[in-house]
Structures are given as structure tokens and as C-alpha cells.
Short mmCIF file of C-alpha atoms in Angstrom, two decimals:
data_model
loop_
_atom_site.label_atom_id
_atom_site.label_comp_id
_atom_site.label_asym_id
_atom_site.label_seq_id
_atom_site.Cartn_x
_atom_site.Cartn_y
_atom_site.Cartn_z
CA MET A 1 59.44 -52.63 -33.30
CA ALA A 2 62.78 -51.04 -34.13
CA GLY A 3 62.81 -47.97 -36.31
CA VAL A 4 63.70 -49.77 -39.48
CA GLY A 5 62.60 -47.13 -41.93
CA LEU A 6 64.10 -44.19 -40.13
CA GLY A 7 66.32 -43.57 -43.08
CA PRO A 8 65.32 -41.67 -46.15
CA LEU A 9 62.06 -42.20 -48.04
CA ARG A 10 63.90 -44.31 -50.60
CA THR A 11 64.38 -47.12 -48.07
CA MET A 12 60.69 -47.11 -47.25
CA GLY A 13 59.85 -47.17 -50.91
CA ARG A 14 62.07 -50.22 -51.40
CA GLN A 15 60.42 -51.92 -48.45
CA ALA A 16 57.02 -51.21 -49.91
CA LEU A 17 58.12 -52.77 -53.18
CA LEU A 18 59.42 -55.82 -51.32
CA LEU A 19 56.09 -56.14 -49.56
CA LEU A 20 54.22 -55.80 -52.81
CA ALA A 21 56.39 -58.55 -54.24
CA LEU A 22 55.58 -60.77 -51.27
CA CYS A 23 51.91 -59.90 -51.66
CA ALA A 24 52.15 -60.97 -55.25
CA THR A 25 52.84 -64.57 -54.23
CA GLY A 26 49.12 -64.56 -53.71
CA ALA A 27 46.78 -67.07 -52.15
CA ARG A 28 48.21 -70.36 -51.04
CA GLY A 29 46.39 -73.39 -49.84
CA LEU A 30 43.77 -75.39 -51.64
CA TYR A 31 44.14 -75.92 -55.36
CA PHE A 32 42.44 -77.90 -58.10
CA HIS A 33 42.93 -78.55 -61.78
CA ILE A 34 40.76 -77.17 -64.49
CA GLY A 35 40.66 -77.91 -68.19
CA GLU A 36 40.94 -75.44 -71.01
CA THR A 37 37.38 -74.28 -71.50
CA GLU A 38 36.04 -75.83 -68.35
CA LYS A 39 33.95 -73.76 -66.03
CA ARG A 40 34.10 -74.41 -62.33
CA CYS A 41 31.30 -73.07 -60.15
CA PHE A 42 31.08 -72.70 -56.42
CA ILE A 43 28.00 -71.88 -54.44
CA GLU A 44 27.96 -69.68 -51.38
CA GLU A 45 24.73 -69.54 -49.42
CA ILE A 46 24.93 -66.26 -47.55
CA PRO A 47 22.67 -63.79 -45.76
CA ASP A 48 22.36 -60.31 -47.18
CA GLU A 49 24.89 -57.49 -46.69
CA THR A 50 27.69 -60.03 -46.36
CA MET A 51 31.05 -59.42 -47.95
CA VAL A 52 32.80 -62.19 -49.83
CA ILE A 53 36.46 -61.96 -50.82
CA GLY A 54 38.01 -64.46 -53.20
CA ASN A 55 41.69 -64.82 -53.98
CA TYR A 56 42.99 -67.03 -56.73
CA ARG A 57 46.28 -67.80 -58.43
CA THR A 58 46.74 -69.83 -61.59
CA GLN A 59 49.64 -71.89 -62.84
CA MET A 60 49.93 -73.43 -66.24
CA TRP A 61 51.13 -76.92 -67.02
CA ASP A 62 54.25 -76.94 -69.12
CA LYS A 63 54.09 -79.99 -71.36
CA GLN A 64 57.76 -80.11 -72.17
CA LYS A 65 59.08 -79.79 -68.66
CA GLU A 66 56.12 -81.70 -67.16
CA VAL A 67 55.84 -79.24 -64.33
CA PHE A 68 53.64 -76.37 -63.36
CA LEU A 69 55.19 -73.01 -64.12
CA PRO A 70 55.36 -70.76 -61.07
CA SER A 71 53.63 -67.82 -62.67
CA THR A 72 52.31 -67.34 -66.12
CA PRO A 73 51.61 -63.96 -67.62
CA GLY A 74 49.01 -63.84 -70.34
CA LEU A 75 46.64 -66.18 -68.61
CA GLY A 76 43.28 -64.74 -67.75
CA MET A 77 40.46 -65.94 -65.59
CA HIS A 78 36.93 -64.79 -66.06
CA VAL A 79 35.01 -64.53 -62.81
CA GLU A 80 31.24 -64.37 -62.85
CA VAL A 81 29.06 -64.05 -59.78
CA LYS A 82 25.30 -64.51 -59.91
CA ASP A 83 22.87 -63.66 -57.15
CA PRO A 84 19.99 -65.98 -56.08
CA ASP A 85 17.66 -64.47 -58.69
CA GLY A 86 20.10 -65.25 -61.48
CA LYS A 87 21.17 -61.65 -61.96
CA VAL A 88 24.86 -61.13 -62.62
CA VAL A 89 26.51 -59.26 -59.77
CA LEU A 90 30.10 -59.38 -60.98
CA SER A 91 31.47 -60.38 -64.35
CA ARG A 92 35.07 -59.47 -64.87
CA GLN A 93 38.20 -60.68 -66.45
CA TYR A 94 41.22 -60.83 -64.19
CA GLY A 95 44.83 -61.73 -64.84
CA SER A 96 46.54 -64.95 -63.90
CA GLU A 97 46.27 -63.84 -60.30
CA GLY A 98 43.45 -61.88 -58.86
CA ARG A 99 41.21 -60.94 -56.06
CA PHE A 100 37.49 -60.39 -56.40
CA THR A 101 35.08 -58.94 -53.87
CA PHE A 102 31.35 -58.59 -53.78
CA THR A 103 28.68 -57.86 -51.19
CA SER A 104 25.39 -59.69 -51.27
CA HIS A 105 22.19 -57.63 -51.37
CA THR A 106 19.75 -60.51 -51.37
CA PRO A 107 20.07 -63.54 -49.11
CA GLY A 108 20.49 -66.91 -50.76
CA ASP A 109 22.64 -69.00 -53.05
CA HIS A 110 25.25 -66.98 -54.87
CA GLN A 111 27.10 -68.76 -57.63
CA ILE A 112 30.75 -67.94 -58.28
CA CYS A 113 31.97 -69.29 -61.63
CA LEU A 114 35.54 -69.31 -62.88
CA HIS A 115 36.71 -70.18 -66.32
CA SER A 116 39.95 -69.55 -68.04
CA ASN A 117 40.18 -67.20 -70.92
CA SER A 118 43.71 -67.81 -71.98
CA THR A 119 45.39 -65.77 -74.63
CA ARG A 120 47.93 -68.49 -75.20
CA MET A 121 45.64 -71.18 -76.53
CA ALA A 122 48.37 -72.82 -78.60
CA LEU A 123 50.50 -73.70 -75.60
CA PHE A 124 47.44 -74.64 -73.69
CA ALA A 125 46.15 -77.24 -76.12
CA GLY A 126 45.21 -80.29 -74.08
CA GLY A 127 46.85 -78.89 -71.02
CA LYS A 128 45.51 -78.12 -67.65
CA LEU A 129 45.56 -75.24 -65.32
CA ARG A 130 46.19 -75.32 -61.61
CA VAL A 131 44.01 -72.85 -59.73
CA HIS A 132 44.68 -71.93 -56.11
CA LEU A 133 41.49 -70.61 -54.60
CA ASP A 134 40.55 -69.09 -51.30
CA ILE A 135 37.10 -67.69 -50.58
CA GLN A 136 36.44 -65.88 -47.32
CA VAL A 137 32.93 -64.99 -46.25
CA GLY A 138 31.64 -62.45 -43.75
CA GLU A 139 33.68 -62.15 -40.60
CA HIS A 140 36.56 -64.22 -42.01
CA ALA A 141 36.99 -61.61 -44.72
CA ASN A 142 38.01 -58.97 -42.20
CA ASN A 143 41.64 -58.02 -42.10
CA TYR A 144 42.28 -57.51 -38.41
CA PRO A 145 45.80 -56.07 -38.49
CA GLU A 146 44.53 -53.46 -40.92
CA ILE A 147 41.59 -52.62 -38.66
CA ALA A 148 43.89 -52.43 -35.64
CA ALA A 149 46.19 -50.06 -37.46
CA LYS A 150 43.40 -47.90 -38.85
CA ASP A 151 41.39 -47.48 -35.64
CA LYS A 152 44.41 -47.72 -33.34
CA LEU A 153 43.03 -50.50 -31.20
CA THR A 154 44.81 -52.32 -28.43
CA GLU A 155 44.98 -56.09 -28.47
CA LEU A 156 42.04 -56.44 -26.11
CA GLN A 157 39.95 -54.00 -28.12
CA LEU A 158 40.77 -55.94 -31.26
CA ARG A 159 39.65 -59.19 -29.65
CA ALA A 160 36.42 -57.49 -28.62
CA ARG A 161 35.98 -56.24 -32.19
CA GLN A 162 36.41 -59.77 -33.48
CA LEU A 163 33.78 -61.05 -31.05
CA LEU A 164 31.40 -58.28 -32.14
CA ASP A 165 31.89 -59.24 -35.78
CA GLN A 166 31.25 -62.88 -35.02
CA VAL A 167 28.05 -62.08 -33.15
CA GLU A 168 26.92 -59.86 -36.00
CA GLN A 169 27.47 -62.73 -38.42
CA ILE A 170 25.46 -65.05 -36.17
CA GLN A 171 22.60 -62.55 -36.08
CA LYS A 172 22.59 -62.20 -39.85
CA GLU A 173 22.59 -65.94 -40.26
CA GLN A 174 19.63 -66.22 -37.90
CA ASP A 175 17.66 -63.62 -39.86
CA TYR A 176 18.46 -65.54 -42.99
CA GLN A 177 17.28 -68.71 -41.28
CA ARG A 178 13.94 -67.09 -40.55
CA TYR A 179 13.58 -66.08 -44.19
CA ARG A 180 14.46 -69.60 -45.38
CA GLU A 181 12.05 -71.21 -42.98
CA GLU A 182 9.30 -68.98 -44.30
CA ARG A 183 10.07 -70.04 -47.86
CA PHE A 184 10.08 -73.67 -46.78
CA ARG A 185 6.74 -73.22 -45.06
CA LEU A 186 5.24 -71.56 -48.15
CA THR A 187 6.43 -74.43 -50.32
CA SER A 188 4.97 -77.03 -47.95
CA GLU A 189 1.66 -75.19 -47.77
CA SER A 190 1.56 -74.91 -51.53
CA THR A 191 2.15 -78.66 -51.83
CA ASN A 192 -0.60 -79.27 -49.31
CA GLN A 193 -3.05 -77.11 -51.27
CA ARG A 194 -2.09 -78.70 -54.54
CA VAL A 195 -2.56 -82.23 -53.23
CA LEU A 196 -5.96 -81.29 -51.82
CA TRP A 197 -7.31 -79.57 -54.93
CA TRP A 198 -5.94 -82.04 -57.41
CA SER A 199 -7.40 -84.95 -55.45
CA ILE A 200 -10.83 -83.32 -55.40
CA ALA A 201 -10.54 -82.39 -59.08
CA GLN A 202 -9.53 -85.90 -60.09
CA THR A 203 -12.36 -87.50 -58.13
CA VAL A 204 -14.86 -85.12 -59.76
CA ILE A 205 -13.41 -85.81 -63.21
CA LEU A 206 -13.56 -89.55 -62.54
CA ILE A 207 -17.22 -89.40 -61.57
CA LEU A 208 -18.14 -87.16 -64.50
CA THR A 209 -16.28 -89.37 -66.94
CA GLY A 210 -18.05 -92.42 -65.54
CA ILE A 211 -21.43 -90.77 -65.95
CA TRP A 212 -20.61 -89.63 -69.47
CA GLN A 213 -19.43 -93.13 -70.43
CA MET A 214 -22.61 -94.78 -69.21
CA ARG A 215 -24.89 -92.26 -70.89
CA HIS A 216 -22.98 -92.44 -74.14
CA LEU A 217 -22.98 -96.21 -74.19
CA LYS A 218 -26.64 -96.35 -73.22
CA SER A 219 -27.62 -94.11 -76.12
CA PHE A 220 -25.33 -96.15 -78.39
CA PHE A 221 -26.95 -99.43 -77.44
CA GLU A 222 -30.41 -97.93 -77.67
CA ALA A 223 -29.59 -96.82 -81.18
CA LYS A 224 -28.43 -100.34 -81.97
CA LYS A 225 -31.67 -101.67 -80.52
CA LEU A 226 -29.79 -103.88 -78.09
CA VAL A 227 -31.26 -102.41 -74.96
CA MET B 1 57.17 -36.43 -41.33
CA GLY B 2 59.12 -37.17 -38.18
CA SER B 3 56.37 -39.06 -36.37
CA ALA B 4 54.83 -40.45 -39.52
CA ALA B 5 58.03 -42.21 -40.63
CA PRO B 6 58.50 -44.58 -37.66
CA ARG B 7 54.75 -45.29 -37.51
CA SER B 8 54.46 -46.23 -41.15
CA ALA B 9 57.71 -48.14 -40.80
CA SER B 10 56.26 -50.17 -37.94
CA LEU B 11 53.12 -50.71 -40.02
CA LEU B 12 55.24 -52.00 -42.87
CA LEU B 13 57.09 -54.30 -40.51
CA LEU B 14 53.77 -55.53 -39.13
CA LEU B 15 52.52 -56.32 -42.60
CA LEU B 16 55.79 -58.04 -43.42
CA LEU B 17 55.52 -60.22 -40.32
CA LEU B 18 51.94 -61.03 -41.26
CA LEU B 19 52.96 -62.12 -44.72
CA LEU B 20 55.77 -64.27 -43.41
CA LEU B 21 53.46 -65.92 -40.93
CA ARG B 22 50.93 -66.55 -43.69
CA ALA B 23 53.63 -68.66 -45.28
CA GLU B 24 53.23 -71.07 -42.38
CA GLN B 25 50.62 -73.75 -42.01
CA PRO B 26 47.29 -72.66 -40.63
CA GLY B 27 44.61 -72.49 -43.24
CA GLY B 28 41.55 -74.12 -44.59
CA ALA B 29 38.79 -73.89 -47.09
CA GLU B 30 35.05 -74.25 -47.00
CA LEU B 31 33.47 -74.65 -50.41
CA THR B 32 30.23 -75.81 -51.99
CA PHE B 33 30.49 -77.02 -55.56
CA GLU B 34 28.46 -78.87 -58.14
CA LEU B 35 29.50 -82.36 -59.08
CA PRO B 36 28.03 -83.45 -62.43
CA ASP B 37 27.02 -87.06 -63.01
CA ASN B 38 29.80 -89.49 -63.85
CA ALA B 39 32.33 -86.93 -62.71
CA LYS B 40 35.07 -86.78 -60.14
CA GLN B 41 36.55 -83.66 -58.67
CA CYS B 42 39.74 -83.48 -56.70
CA PHE B 43 41.25 -80.86 -54.46
CA HIS B 44 44.81 -80.70 -53.25
CA GLU B 45 46.53 -78.98 -50.39
CA GLU B 46 50.04 -78.99 -49.08
CA VAL B 47 50.30 -80.07 -45.44
CA GLU B 48 53.36 -79.97 -43.20
CA GLN B 49 54.47 -82.98 -41.20
CA GLY B 50 52.77 -83.48 -37.86
CA VAL B 51 49.94 -81.07 -38.60
CA LYS B 52 46.42 -82.29 -37.98
CA PHE B 53 43.85 -81.68 -40.69
CA SER B 54 40.15 -82.43 -40.84
CA LEU B 55 37.69 -82.85 -43.68
CA ASP B 56 33.91 -82.52 -43.19
CA TYR B 57 31.67 -83.02 -46.15
CA GLN B 58 27.96 -83.23 -46.83
CA VAL B 59 25.83 -83.73 -49.91
CA ILE B 60 23.22 -80.99 -50.17
CA THR B 61 21.16 -81.77 -53.26
CA GLY B 62 20.91 -84.43 -55.90
CA GLY B 63 19.81 -88.01 -56.36
CA HIS B 64 20.05 -90.09 -53.20
CA TYR B 65 22.21 -87.48 -51.51
CA ASP B 66 25.29 -89.67 -51.48
CA VAL B 67 28.81 -89.38 -52.81
CA ASP B 68 32.07 -91.35 -52.83
CA CYS B 69 35.04 -89.74 -51.17
CA TYR B 70 38.69 -90.70 -50.78
CA VAL B 71 41.78 -89.01 -49.36
CA GLU B 72 45.33 -89.78 -50.51
CA ASP B 73 48.64 -88.87 -48.96
CA PRO B 74 51.61 -87.57 -51.01
CA GLN B 75 52.87 -91.11 -51.57
CA GLY B 76 49.58 -92.19 -53.13
CA ASN B 77 48.29 -94.31 -50.25
CA THR B 78 44.59 -94.06 -49.61
CA ILE B 79 44.15 -92.97 -46.02
CA TYR B 80 40.36 -92.68 -46.16
CA ARG B 81 37.82 -94.14 -48.52
CA GLU B 82 34.04 -94.21 -48.22
CA THR B 83 31.38 -94.97 -50.80
CA LYS B 84 27.87 -93.54 -51.00
CA LYS B 85 28.06 -91.47 -47.87
CA GLN B 86 25.71 -88.61 -47.14
CA TYR B 87 27.98 -86.81 -44.72
CA ASP B 88 31.09 -87.61 -42.77
CA SER B 89 33.95 -86.13 -40.82
CA PHE B 90 37.57 -87.27 -41.11
CA THR B 91 40.57 -86.17 -39.05
CA TYR B 92 44.16 -87.15 -39.66
CA ARG B 93 47.61 -86.18 -38.46
CA ALA B 94 49.92 -85.82 -41.43
CA GLU B 95 52.92 -88.12 -41.16
CA VAL B 96 54.53 -87.01 -44.37
CA LYS B 97 54.97 -83.47 -45.60
CA GLY B 98 53.53 -82.99 -49.05
CA VAL B 99 50.45 -82.51 -51.12
CA TYR B 100 47.39 -84.36 -49.86
CA GLN B 101 44.49 -84.79 -52.22
CA PHE B 102 40.84 -85.52 -51.55
CA CYS B 103 38.37 -86.39 -54.25
CA PHE B 104 34.61 -86.60 -54.53
CA SER B 105 33.20 -88.99 -57.07
CA ASN B 106 29.74 -89.20 -58.58
CA GLU B 107 30.74 -91.87 -61.08
CA PHE B 108 28.16 -94.35 -59.85
CA SER B 109 25.31 -92.08 -60.84
CA THR B 110 24.14 -91.73 -64.41
CA PHE B 111 21.84 -88.77 -64.32
CA SER B 112 21.82 -86.92 -61.04
CA HIS B 113 24.29 -84.18 -60.44
CA LYS B 114 25.03 -83.35 -56.88
CA THR B 115 25.93 -80.34 -54.82
CA VAL B 116 28.62 -81.14 -52.25
CA TYR B 117 29.79 -79.02 -49.34
CA PHE B 118 33.17 -79.62 -47.76
CA ASP B 119 35.17 -77.95 -45.01
CA PHE B 120 38.89 -78.69 -45.02
CA GLN B 121 40.75 -77.28 -42.01
CA VAL B 122 44.51 -77.54 -41.62
CA GLY B 123 46.20 -76.84 -38.33
CA ASP B 124 44.97 -74.37 -35.78
CA GLU B 125 43.34 -71.07 -36.39
CA PRO B 126 45.92 -68.30 -36.81
CA PRO B 127 45.86 -65.47 -34.25
CA ILE B 128 44.37 -62.22 -35.51
CA LEU B 129 47.49 -60.24 -34.79
CA PRO B 130 50.78 -61.92 -35.66
CA ASP B 131 52.52 -61.20 -32.40
CA MET B 132 49.68 -62.71 -30.39
CA GLY B 133 51.09 -66.08 -31.28
CA ASN B 134 54.38 -65.71 -29.46
CA ARG B 135 53.47 -64.32 -26.07
CA VAL B 136 55.78 -64.67 -23.13
CA THR B 137 53.36 -63.83 -20.33
CA ALA B 138 50.11 -65.61 -19.53
CA LEU B 139 46.79 -64.22 -20.69
CA THR B 140 44.94 -61.82 -18.43
CA GLN B 141 41.44 -62.70 -17.26
CA MET B 142 39.89 -60.42 -19.86
CA GLU B 143 41.89 -61.98 -22.61
CA SER B 144 41.15 -65.55 -21.60
CA ALA B 145 37.47 -64.62 -21.33
CA CYS B 146 37.68 -63.30 -24.89
CA VAL B 147 39.31 -66.52 -26.04
CA THR B 148 36.59 -68.61 -24.39
CA ILE B 149 33.84 -66.53 -25.96
CA HIS B 150 35.55 -66.74 -29.33
CA GLU B 151 35.72 -70.54 -29.18
CA ALA B 152 32.08 -70.76 -28.11
CA LEU B 153 30.97 -68.48 -30.93
CA LYS B 154 32.91 -70.60 -33.39
CA THR B 155 30.93 -73.60 -32.20
CA VAL B 156 27.71 -71.64 -32.67
CA ILE B 157 28.69 -70.65 -36.21
CA ASP B 158 29.61 -74.26 -37.01
CA SER B 159 26.30 -75.59 -35.81
CA GLN B 160 24.50 -72.85 -37.73
CA THR B 161 26.30 -74.01 -40.85
CA HIS B 162 25.26 -77.60 -40.30
CA TYR B 163 21.70 -76.54 -39.63
CA ARG B 164 21.68 -74.43 -42.77
CA LEU B 165 22.91 -77.35 -44.87
CA ARG B 166 20.27 -79.68 -43.47
CA GLU B 167 17.59 -77.09 -44.08
CA ALA B 168 18.80 -76.60 -47.66
CA GLN B 169 18.54 -80.32 -48.22
CA ASP B 170 15.00 -80.51 -46.82
CA ARG B 171 13.91 -77.45 -48.72
CA ALA B 172 15.24 -78.91 -51.97
CA ARG B 173 13.24 -82.06 -51.37
CA ALA B 174 10.09 -80.09 -50.52
CA GLU B 175 10.38 -78.00 -53.68
CA ASP B 176 10.97 -81.14 -55.70
CA LEU B 177 7.86 -82.71 -54.18
CA ASN B 178 5.84 -79.59 -54.91
CA SER B 179 6.63 -79.62 -58.62
CA ARG B 180 6.25 -83.40 -58.84
CA VAL B 181 2.73 -83.22 -57.41
CA SER B 182 1.73 -80.82 -60.19
CA TYR B 183 3.24 -82.83 -63.00
CA TRP B 184 1.86 -86.15 -61.82
CA SER B 185 -1.62 -84.72 -61.27
CA ILE B 186 -1.74 -83.26 -64.75
CA GLY B 187 -0.38 -86.51 -66.16
CA GLU B 188 -2.97 -88.56 -64.30
CA THR B 189 -5.83 -86.37 -65.51
CA ILE B 190 -4.70 -86.75 -69.08
CA ALA B 191 -4.34 -90.51 -68.60
CA LEU B 192 -7.84 -90.60 -67.15
CA PHE B 193 -9.32 -88.89 -70.20
CA VAL B 194 -7.37 -91.06 -72.60
CA VAL B 195 -8.38 -94.29 -70.86
CA SER B 196 -12.05 -93.44 -70.63
CA PHE B 197 -12.27 -92.39 -74.28
CA SER B 198 -10.47 -95.50 -75.47
CA GLN B 199 -12.68 -97.72 -73.28
CA VAL B 200 -15.78 -96.30 -74.91
CA LEU B 201 -14.29 -96.52 -78.40
CA LEU B 202 -13.22 -100.11 -77.84
CA LEU B 203 -16.62 -101.16 -76.59
CA LYS B 204 -18.28 -99.47 -79.52
CA SER B 205 -15.94 -101.24 -81.89
CA PHE B 206 -16.95 -104.63 -80.41
CA PHE B 207 -20.55 -103.99 -81.29
CA THR B 208 -20.22 -102.41 -84.70
CA GLU B 209 -18.16 -104.95 -86.60
CA LYS B 210 -20.04 -108.16 -85.84
CA ARG B 211 -23.48 -109.12 -84.75
CA PRO B 212 -24.10 -108.85 -81.05
CA ILE B 213 -23.85 -112.22 -79.33
CA SER B 214 -25.01 -111.37 -75.90
CA ARG B 215 -27.23 -108.65 -74.67
CA ALA B 216 -25.14 -108.11 -71.60
CA VAL B 217 -23.60 -104.70 -71.64
CA HIS B 218 -20.66 -103.82 -69.51
CA SER B 219 -20.42 -100.25 -68.49
#
């Protein structure tokens, strides 16, 4: 690594700006199209104390040029994250490009919903939005070069750190599996109980109704002097 | 200031290299989304020529746990199409550079919305430090041991994911069964009462309107 920034602070500042500009190109990769008021939800089933990082970038469809504009200021995306109990963990408005992070405190299905909240509704009428999305969960969310720089780790130490993180994720997933299995078992036992009690109850009701019918009809026919 | 400048400069350079390398291929996405009935949802990703990509998908909840899926290359040719599949895995080496799209369709179903999980991996996994990718020397024993362990742990995590999805599917069915047992039992009890009352009323009506013909009484 040559001493590139050995010059004055100004050069380093310019480099930092260049990097920020490169950072601003945002998440690449998978994208999908979303309508104007459409809400798109994704579900992440995660154990507790797991960090989730989501990066997105939006592009608007230009009807005249029939192409997606590279970046569109004024577009907003509303991100809402709900935990398994339905409680809202994160509900924020971001710009046309954004990054959201949350850490789960209860294990289970977290729902991440995105919908556009555009301020330029007129241009948007009938148009569509292209959303690039990238969601990283748990160990994948770690930024290893940053960790290496912060803790001054060698390459081997960094590899070991990655292995430790992976094993930690496996352990958390196993704990979560135990919790899920318990829930499953409770549901099955509840079904078992319900089937048992309802069957007994229905048989009893059937017998009682039969007895009532016969007694009622008997008294009816006796009253009619038929019996 | 003297020692801080070259160190932060090298950090900046490191980050710059990382960003430039991110511009290259390796990537992937693993998402679970809801597919409403009569709907189709498509995802697109740009793939370079010669890069191998794989798509794994599985239906977690909903209806008969099946979905239609098709993959199209940038020229619009369908390279994979399956109907009413519960889960499948598809690998392909991209011949043409461009945007590949894959779509999941629930258009054959009128009232069940489905939850679909898919894992789309493009290329190989990127190294955790950018300059690990272009080594000149061979790996030491420690490093190759680390690589082996890393690959094995990835397999473990993958199988945990598949197990979790299966378990979610079974649990959804069990919870569905649990609530169905309640509703049907209550419904049957009500039906029982209604039928027995109407039986009695009907019989009584036979014998009140006209003179009794026979003395036989059905109970």
C-alpha cells in the first residue's frame, strides 16, 4: 500500500469525498418493480439478538424517455419492520436510497415492509419504481475489512473471527430451533386435547339429545292419547 | 499526525479497493416474501457472461404449498419453467451477459396466498478481505484448515435453513389443524342441536295436522 495520502489533508479530504460518492452508488444486485402505492413485504425468520441490515436503492421510470432514471431525488421509501408479536420495531421514512438496521429481541418472523411515499406523484402517475434490495442477516451483516481495521487483526485472525461468528450464528439458530419445537409440541398437544374433549362432549350431547327427544315425544304422544 | 496519515490513507485505499471489487460479480439474495392469490412477482438481477448462478426456492405456507416458477434470460428465452412445484433447485451458467429475471406465479390459485422463500446465488462467495482474492503464494496449513471449516459451516447453516423452512411448514399446518378442530367441533355441536330440534318439530307436525293413521311411533 503506497503512501497515497501523504500529501496535505486536502488530498485526503478529496479522497474521502470520492469514496463517499462511490458509496452513494448503493446496493447493486437483485431488483424488482413496485407500483405507486404498492406495499412489498419480506419476512425474515430469525433468532433473537440477530442484526439485520438492509440496503435499497430506487429508480423511477421516466415515461417520456422509456428508461429508468439513474437516481431520483424527491423519492421516498417508507420502511416498516414488525416483530413476531406485531409490534413495530422500526418505522421510518428514508430517501430514494437508504440503509436500515435493526436487531431482533424476540425470535420469530419479522416482517419488513417497503412502500413508496413519493413527493412527485404527478410524474409517477401510472408509473413504476425499480427497487434494488439487499438484506443481510446475522453473520453476513458483518463488515470484515472494518473489523480488521478496527481491531488490527491479521488475515488468519480475521478468518478465525469469521469462523467464530458463523459458529455463534449456528448456536443461535439451534436455540431458536428448540424454542420453535416447543411451540410446535404445545400446538400438537393442544390439538390432541381438543380432539379428545370435543369427541367426549359431542358423544354426551348426542346421548342427552336422544334421551330428551324420546321423552319429549313420549309425553307428546301420551297427551295425544296415541300411546 | 505523521503516523496517522499513512494509516488512514491505507485504510481509505482499502475501502476503495473493496468498493471497486463490489462492482464485480459475486452476490446473491435470500428472501422470503408473500405472494397473494392470482399474483405474479418477478425479480431481476444482472449476471455477467460465464458466471454460474443458482436458484433454490420453497413454498412455506399457503394452499397446497405449490407455486409456478420460470427463469428468463436477457433475450427473453425461458431457460427454466416448472408448474406447481413445492421446492426445487436450479443451476445455470450464464451464456449471455444481461439481466436475468425469475418469476413466481400464484395465478392458478383463487384464494390462497402463499409465502415463498428463494435463495439466488450468483458466482462464488467474495473473500472477506479484498486482497485475499489475488494471492500469489499457496495457502498455509492454518489457512486451508480455516477455509475447510468455513465451507463445512456454510453447509451446516444451509441445512439449518432448510430444516427451519420445513419446520415452519409443518408448524403452520399443525396450527391450522388446531384451529380447524375447534371450529368444526363447534359447528357440529350446533348442527346436532338444530337437527334434533327440527326432527322433533317435524314429527310433531305430522301428528298435529291430520288424524293419526298408524300407531307406530318412530323415535
